Coordinates of C-alpha atoms and ligand atoms in Angstrom, one line a residue:
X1 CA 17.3 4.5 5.4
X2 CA 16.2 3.0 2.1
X3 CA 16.5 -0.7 1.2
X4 CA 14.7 -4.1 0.0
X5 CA 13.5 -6.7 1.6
X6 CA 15.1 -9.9 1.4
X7 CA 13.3 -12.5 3.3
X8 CA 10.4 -12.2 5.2
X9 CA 9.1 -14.5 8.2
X10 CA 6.1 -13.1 9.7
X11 CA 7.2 -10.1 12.2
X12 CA 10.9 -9.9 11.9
X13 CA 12.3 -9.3 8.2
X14 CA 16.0 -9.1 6.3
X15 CA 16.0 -5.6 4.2
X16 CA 19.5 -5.0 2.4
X17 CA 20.7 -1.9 1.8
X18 CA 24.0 -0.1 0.5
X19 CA 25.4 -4.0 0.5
X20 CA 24.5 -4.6 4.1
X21 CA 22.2 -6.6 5.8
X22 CA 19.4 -5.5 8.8
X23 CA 17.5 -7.2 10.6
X24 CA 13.7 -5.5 11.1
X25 CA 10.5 -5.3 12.9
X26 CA 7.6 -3.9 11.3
X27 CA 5.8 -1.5 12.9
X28 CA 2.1 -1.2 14.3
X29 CA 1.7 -4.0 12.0
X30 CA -2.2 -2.6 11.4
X31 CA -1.3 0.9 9.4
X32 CA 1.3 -0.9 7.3
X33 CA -0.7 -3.4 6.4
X34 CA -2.5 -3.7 3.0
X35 CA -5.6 -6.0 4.4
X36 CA -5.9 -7.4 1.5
X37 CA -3.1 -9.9 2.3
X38 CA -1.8 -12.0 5.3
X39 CA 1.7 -10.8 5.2
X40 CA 2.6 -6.8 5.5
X41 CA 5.5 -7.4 4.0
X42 CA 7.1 -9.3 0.9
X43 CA 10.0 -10.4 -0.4
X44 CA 11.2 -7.8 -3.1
X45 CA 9.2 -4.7 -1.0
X46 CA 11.2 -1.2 -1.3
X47 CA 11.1 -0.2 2.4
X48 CA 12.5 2.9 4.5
X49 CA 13.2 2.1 8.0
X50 CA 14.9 3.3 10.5
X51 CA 17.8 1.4 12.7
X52 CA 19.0 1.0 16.6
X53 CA 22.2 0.6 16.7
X54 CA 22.7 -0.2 20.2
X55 CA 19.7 -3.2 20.1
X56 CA 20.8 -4.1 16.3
X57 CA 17.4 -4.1 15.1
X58 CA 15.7 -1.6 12.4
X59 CA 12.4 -0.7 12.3
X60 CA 10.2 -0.6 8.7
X61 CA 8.4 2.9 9.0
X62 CA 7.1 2.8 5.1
X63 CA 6.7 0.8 2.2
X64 CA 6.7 1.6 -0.6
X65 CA 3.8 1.1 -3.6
X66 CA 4.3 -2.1 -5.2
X67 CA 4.9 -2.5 -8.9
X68 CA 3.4 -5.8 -9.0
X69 CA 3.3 -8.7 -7.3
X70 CA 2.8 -12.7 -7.0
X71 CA 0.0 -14.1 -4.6
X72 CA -0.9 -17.5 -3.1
X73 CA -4.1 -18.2 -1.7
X74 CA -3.4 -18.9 1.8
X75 CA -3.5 -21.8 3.5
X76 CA -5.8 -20.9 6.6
X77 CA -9.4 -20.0 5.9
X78 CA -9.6 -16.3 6.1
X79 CA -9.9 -16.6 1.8
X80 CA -6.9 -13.8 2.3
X81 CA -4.1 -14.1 -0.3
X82 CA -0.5 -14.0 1.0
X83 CA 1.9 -12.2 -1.4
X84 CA 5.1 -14.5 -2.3
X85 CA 7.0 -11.3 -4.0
X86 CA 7.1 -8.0 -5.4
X87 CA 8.7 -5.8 -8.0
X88 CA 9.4 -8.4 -10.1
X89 CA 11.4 -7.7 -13.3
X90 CA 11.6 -11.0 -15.3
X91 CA 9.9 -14.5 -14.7
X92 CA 11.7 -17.6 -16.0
X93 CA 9.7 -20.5 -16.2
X94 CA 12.1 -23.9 -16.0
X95 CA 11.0 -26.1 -18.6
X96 CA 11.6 -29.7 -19.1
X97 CA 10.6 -32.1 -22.0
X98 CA 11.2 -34.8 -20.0
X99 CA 12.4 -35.9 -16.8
X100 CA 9.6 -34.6 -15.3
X101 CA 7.3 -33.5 -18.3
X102 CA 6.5 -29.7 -18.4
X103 CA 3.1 -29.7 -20.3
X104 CA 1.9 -26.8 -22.7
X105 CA -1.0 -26.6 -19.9
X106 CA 1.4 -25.9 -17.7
X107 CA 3.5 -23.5 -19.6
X108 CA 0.7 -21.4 -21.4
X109 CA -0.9 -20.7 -17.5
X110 CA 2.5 -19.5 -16.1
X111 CA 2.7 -17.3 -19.2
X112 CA -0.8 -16.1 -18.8
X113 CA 0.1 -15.5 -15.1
X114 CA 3.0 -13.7 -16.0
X115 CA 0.9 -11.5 -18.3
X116 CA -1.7 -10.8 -15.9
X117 CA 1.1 -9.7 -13.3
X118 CA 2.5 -7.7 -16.3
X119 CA 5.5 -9.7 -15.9
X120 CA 8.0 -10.0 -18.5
X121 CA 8.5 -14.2 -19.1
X122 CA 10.8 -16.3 -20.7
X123 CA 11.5 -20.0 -20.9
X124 CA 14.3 -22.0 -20.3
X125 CA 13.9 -25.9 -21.7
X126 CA 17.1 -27.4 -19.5
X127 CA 18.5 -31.1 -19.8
X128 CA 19.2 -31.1 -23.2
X129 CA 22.1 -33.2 -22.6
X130 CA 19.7 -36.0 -22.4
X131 CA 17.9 -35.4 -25.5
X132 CA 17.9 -37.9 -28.6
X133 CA 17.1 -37.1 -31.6
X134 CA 13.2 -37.5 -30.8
X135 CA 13.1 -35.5 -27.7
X136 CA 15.0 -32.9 -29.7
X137 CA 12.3 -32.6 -32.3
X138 CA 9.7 -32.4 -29.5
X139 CA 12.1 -29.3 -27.6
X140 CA 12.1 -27.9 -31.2
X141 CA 8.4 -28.1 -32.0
X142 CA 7.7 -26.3 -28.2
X143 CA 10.0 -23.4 -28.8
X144 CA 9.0 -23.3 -32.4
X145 CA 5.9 -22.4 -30.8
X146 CA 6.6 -19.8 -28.2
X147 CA 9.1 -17.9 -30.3
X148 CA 6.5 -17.1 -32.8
X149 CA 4.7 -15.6 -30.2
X150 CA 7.4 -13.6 -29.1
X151 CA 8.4 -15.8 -25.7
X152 CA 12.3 -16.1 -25.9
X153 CA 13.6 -19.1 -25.1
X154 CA 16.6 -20.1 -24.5
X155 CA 18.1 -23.9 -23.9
X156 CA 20.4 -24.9 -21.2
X157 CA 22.1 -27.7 -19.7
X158 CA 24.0 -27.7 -16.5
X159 CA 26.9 -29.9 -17.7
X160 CA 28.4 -28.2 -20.8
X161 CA 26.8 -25.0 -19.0
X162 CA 25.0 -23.8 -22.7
X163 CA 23.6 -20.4 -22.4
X164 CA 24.1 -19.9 -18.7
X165 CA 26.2 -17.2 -19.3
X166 CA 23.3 -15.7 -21.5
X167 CA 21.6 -16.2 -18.8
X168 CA 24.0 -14.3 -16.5
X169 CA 23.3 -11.3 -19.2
X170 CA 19.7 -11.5 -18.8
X171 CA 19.7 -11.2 -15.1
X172 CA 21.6 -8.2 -15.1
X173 CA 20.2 -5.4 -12.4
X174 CA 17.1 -7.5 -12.6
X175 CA 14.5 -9.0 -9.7
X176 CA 14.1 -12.2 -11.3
X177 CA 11.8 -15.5 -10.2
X178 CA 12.8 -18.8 -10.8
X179 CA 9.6 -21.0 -11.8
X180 CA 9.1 -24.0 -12.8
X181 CA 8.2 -28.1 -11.4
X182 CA 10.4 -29.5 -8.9
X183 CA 13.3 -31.5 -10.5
X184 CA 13.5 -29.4 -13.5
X185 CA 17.2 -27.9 -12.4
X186 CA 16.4 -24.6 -11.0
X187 CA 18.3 -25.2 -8.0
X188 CA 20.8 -26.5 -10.0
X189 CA 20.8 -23.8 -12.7
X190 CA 20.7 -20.8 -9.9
X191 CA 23.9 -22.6 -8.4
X192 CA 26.0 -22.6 -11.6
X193 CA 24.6 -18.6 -11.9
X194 CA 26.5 -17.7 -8.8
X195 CA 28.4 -20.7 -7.1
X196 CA 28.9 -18.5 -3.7
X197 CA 24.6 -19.3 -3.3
X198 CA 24.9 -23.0 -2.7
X199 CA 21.2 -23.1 -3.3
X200 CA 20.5 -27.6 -1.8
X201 CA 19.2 -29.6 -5.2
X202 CA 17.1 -32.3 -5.4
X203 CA 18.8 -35.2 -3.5
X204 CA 19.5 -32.8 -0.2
X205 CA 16.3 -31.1 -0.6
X206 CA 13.9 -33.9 -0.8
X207 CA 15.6 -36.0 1.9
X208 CA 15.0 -32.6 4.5
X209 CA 11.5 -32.3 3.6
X210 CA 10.3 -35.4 3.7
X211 CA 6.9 -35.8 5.7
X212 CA 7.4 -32.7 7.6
X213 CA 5.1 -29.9 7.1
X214 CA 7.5 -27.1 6.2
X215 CA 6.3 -23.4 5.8
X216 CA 8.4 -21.6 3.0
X217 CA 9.2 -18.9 2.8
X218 CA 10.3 -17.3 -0.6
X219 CA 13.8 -15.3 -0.3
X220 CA 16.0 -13.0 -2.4
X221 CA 19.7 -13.4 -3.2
X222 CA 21.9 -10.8 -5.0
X223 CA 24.4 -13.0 -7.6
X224 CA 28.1 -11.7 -8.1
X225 CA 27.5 -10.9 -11.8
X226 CA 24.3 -8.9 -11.2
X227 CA 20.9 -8.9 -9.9
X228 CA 18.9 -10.5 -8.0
X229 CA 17.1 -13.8 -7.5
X230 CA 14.0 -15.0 -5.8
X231 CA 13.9 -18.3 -5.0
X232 CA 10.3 -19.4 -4.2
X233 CA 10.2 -23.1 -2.5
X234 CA 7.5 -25.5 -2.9
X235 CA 5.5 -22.8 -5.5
X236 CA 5.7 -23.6 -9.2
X237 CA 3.9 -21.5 -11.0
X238 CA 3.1 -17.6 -10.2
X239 CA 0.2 -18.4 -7.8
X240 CA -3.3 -18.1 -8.3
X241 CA -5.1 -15.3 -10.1
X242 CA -9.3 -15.6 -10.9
X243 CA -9.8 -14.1 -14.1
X244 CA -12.5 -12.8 -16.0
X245 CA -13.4 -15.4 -18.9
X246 CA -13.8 -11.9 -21.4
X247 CA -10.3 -11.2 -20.1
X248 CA -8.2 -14.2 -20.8
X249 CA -7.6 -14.1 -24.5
X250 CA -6.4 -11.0 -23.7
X251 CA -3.2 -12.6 -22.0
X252 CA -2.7 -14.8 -25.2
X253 CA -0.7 -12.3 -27.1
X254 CA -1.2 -14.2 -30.6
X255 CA -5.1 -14.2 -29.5
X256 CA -5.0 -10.6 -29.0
X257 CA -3.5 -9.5 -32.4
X258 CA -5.8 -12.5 -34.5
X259 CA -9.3 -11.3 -32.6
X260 CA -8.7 -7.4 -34.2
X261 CA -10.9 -9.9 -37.2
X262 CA -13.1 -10.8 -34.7
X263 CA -16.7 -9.3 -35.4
X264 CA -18.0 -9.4 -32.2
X265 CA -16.3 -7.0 -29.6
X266 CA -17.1 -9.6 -27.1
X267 CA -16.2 -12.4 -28.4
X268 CA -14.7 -15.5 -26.5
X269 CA -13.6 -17.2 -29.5
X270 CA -15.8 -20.2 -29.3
X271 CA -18.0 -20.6 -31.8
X272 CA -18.6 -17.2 -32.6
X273 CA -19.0 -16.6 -36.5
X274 CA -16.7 -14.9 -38.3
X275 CA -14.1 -15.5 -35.4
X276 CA -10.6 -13.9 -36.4
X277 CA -9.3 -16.9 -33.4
X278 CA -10.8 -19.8 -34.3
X279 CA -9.7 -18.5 -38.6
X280 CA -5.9 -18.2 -36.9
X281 CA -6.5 -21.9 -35.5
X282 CA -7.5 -23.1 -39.2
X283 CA -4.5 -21.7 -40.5
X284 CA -2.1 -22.8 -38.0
X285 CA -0.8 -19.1 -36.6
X286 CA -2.9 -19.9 -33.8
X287 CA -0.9 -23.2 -32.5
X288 CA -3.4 -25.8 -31.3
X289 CA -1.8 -26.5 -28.0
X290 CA -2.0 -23.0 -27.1
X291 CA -6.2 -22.8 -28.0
X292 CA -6.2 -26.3 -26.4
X293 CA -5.2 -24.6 -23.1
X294 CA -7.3 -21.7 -23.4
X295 CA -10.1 -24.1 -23.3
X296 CA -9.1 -25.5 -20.3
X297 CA -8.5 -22.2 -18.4
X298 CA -11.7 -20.8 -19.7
X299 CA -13.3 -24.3 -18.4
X300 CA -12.2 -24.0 -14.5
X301 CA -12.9 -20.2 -14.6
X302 CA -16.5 -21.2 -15.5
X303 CA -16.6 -23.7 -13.1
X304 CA -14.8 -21.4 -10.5
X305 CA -17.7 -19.0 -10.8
X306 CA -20.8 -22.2 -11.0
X307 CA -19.4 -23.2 -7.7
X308 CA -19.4 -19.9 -6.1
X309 CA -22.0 -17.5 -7.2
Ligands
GDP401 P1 14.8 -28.1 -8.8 O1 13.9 -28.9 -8.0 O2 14.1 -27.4 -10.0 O3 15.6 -27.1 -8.0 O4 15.8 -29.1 -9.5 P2 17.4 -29.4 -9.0 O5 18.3 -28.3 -9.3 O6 17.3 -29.9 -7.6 O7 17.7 -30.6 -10.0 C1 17.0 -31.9 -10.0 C2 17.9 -32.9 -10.6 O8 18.1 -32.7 -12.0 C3 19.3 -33.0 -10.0 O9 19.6 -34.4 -9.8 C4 20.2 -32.3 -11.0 O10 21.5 -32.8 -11.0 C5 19.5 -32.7 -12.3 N1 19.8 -31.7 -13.4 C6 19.6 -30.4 -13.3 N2 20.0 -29.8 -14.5 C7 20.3 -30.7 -15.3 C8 20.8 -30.8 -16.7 O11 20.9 -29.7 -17.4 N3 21.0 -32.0 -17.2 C9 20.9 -33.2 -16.5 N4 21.1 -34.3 -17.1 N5 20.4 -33.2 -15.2 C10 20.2 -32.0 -14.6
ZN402 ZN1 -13.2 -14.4 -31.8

């Protein structure tokens, strides 16, 4: 049988298929496993198995190759990565302008991870309900900012439910991830999605976890008007990637269309001469929060690679 996997805790697994649920082993662990990672299998993995009806318990004989994928470093010391999720279809990033803050540091490295993973992103800026006229400006200067680039945005607010059932469309037939800090509504937002998930928010949530070392484990759910969701707990962004500084700019889209003026092939858009960047910065189609945080990714990379080579 064909299906996907749902959730996945260590040896025994959820895969759904045909609208039905199985529970599954995986088999001689070793040959299945890409050694890579920690974890053979991962949420969102396209698996044929077979199933015992008598014992109730299916058996994953292949998986199949992954589209992409999100990774965490893991939390033992084998320096292994442990993938959260695979054949992912859209990432939403939660965005709030306040209540917690959502810095452009924080967005511009989810959308650079996104790009990376080759991951089509798009942000939601939720809460506006409590926005006054100032922190309206401040919601309109960041997606001023990302629609030029060509990042949809879309606002939302879980009371007068704006744009959820836009959302709703978006989702359609989709594996979609839910990003974002905790507190920004994506618990909440998921909820009003497909009421039947009664996904715990904030209050419940935070009053289970409290001082107790919880593993998470990420999980899918399938929403009445479409698609399906992965909700990742306890992992904001899209986990950790090391990239290659001559690489980065090239997951800044509006960096990748100003450097065709760049004269050197190589260049990192520092102080280069004759720098088709650093000419988009002057005239402000370059916007400075996003060089700001190229900066600041192209700082720990360099620090990454001091400390370890
Ligand atoms: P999560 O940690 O991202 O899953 O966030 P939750 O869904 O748990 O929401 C955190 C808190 O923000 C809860 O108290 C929600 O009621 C509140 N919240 C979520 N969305 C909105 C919204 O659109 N407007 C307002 N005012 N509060 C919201
Ligand atoms: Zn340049």
């Amino acid at each position: 049988m064909k299906g996907i996997v749902i959730k996945s805790t260590g040896n025994l697994c959820q895969v759904i298929s045909d609208n039905k649920k199985y529970s599954c082993k995986i088999k001689g662990k070793n040959r299945l496993i890409d050694i890579e990672f920690t974890n053979p299998i991962a949420v969102g993995d396209h698996v044929e198995f077979s199933y015992d009806i008598k014992n109730q318990i299916g058996l994953i004989e292949k998986i199949n190759n992954r589209k992409n994928y999100i990774i965490r470093k893991s939390v033992n010391l084998s320096h292994k990565s442990q993938i959260i999720a695979s054949n992912i279809d859209l990432a939403l990033l939660v965005v709030t302008i306040e209540d917690p803050i959502t810095s452009f540091n924080f967005i511009d490295r989810f959308l650079v991870q996104a790009e990376a993973y080759k991951i089509q992103s798009k942000l939601i800026f939720n809460k506006i309900d409590l926005h006054d006229s100032r922190l309206e400006l401040k919601r309109k200067e960041y997606q001023h900012i990302y629609d030029s680039i060509g990042y949809e945005t879309i606002s939302t607010s879980i009371y007068d439910k704006k744009n959820i059932s836009k959302i709703k469309d978006l989702l359609k037939d989709k594996v979609t991830v839910f990003s974002g800090h905790s507190g920004v509504g994506k618990s909440s937002l998921i909820n009003l999605l497909d009421p039947t998930l009664k996904l715990k928010t904030k209050e419940l949530s935070s009053y289970h976890n409290q001082g107790v070392h919880t593993t998470t484990y990420a999980e899918m759910f399938q929403i009445n008007s479409g698609g399906y969701i992965i909700d990742t707990p306890g992992i904001r962004g899209l986990g950790l990637i090391n990239l290659n500084i001559e690489f980065l700019s090239g997951y800044f889209p509006e960096m990748v269309r100003a450097s065709k003026d760049c004269k050197f092939k190589n260049c990192i858009h520092l102080n280069e001469p004759k720098c088709g960047v650093l000419h988009a910065l002057e005239n402000n189609t370059i916007a400075e929060s996003r060089y700001k945080s190229y900066l600041s990714m192209l700082e720990k990379n360099t620090n990454y690679r001091k400390n370890n080579y």
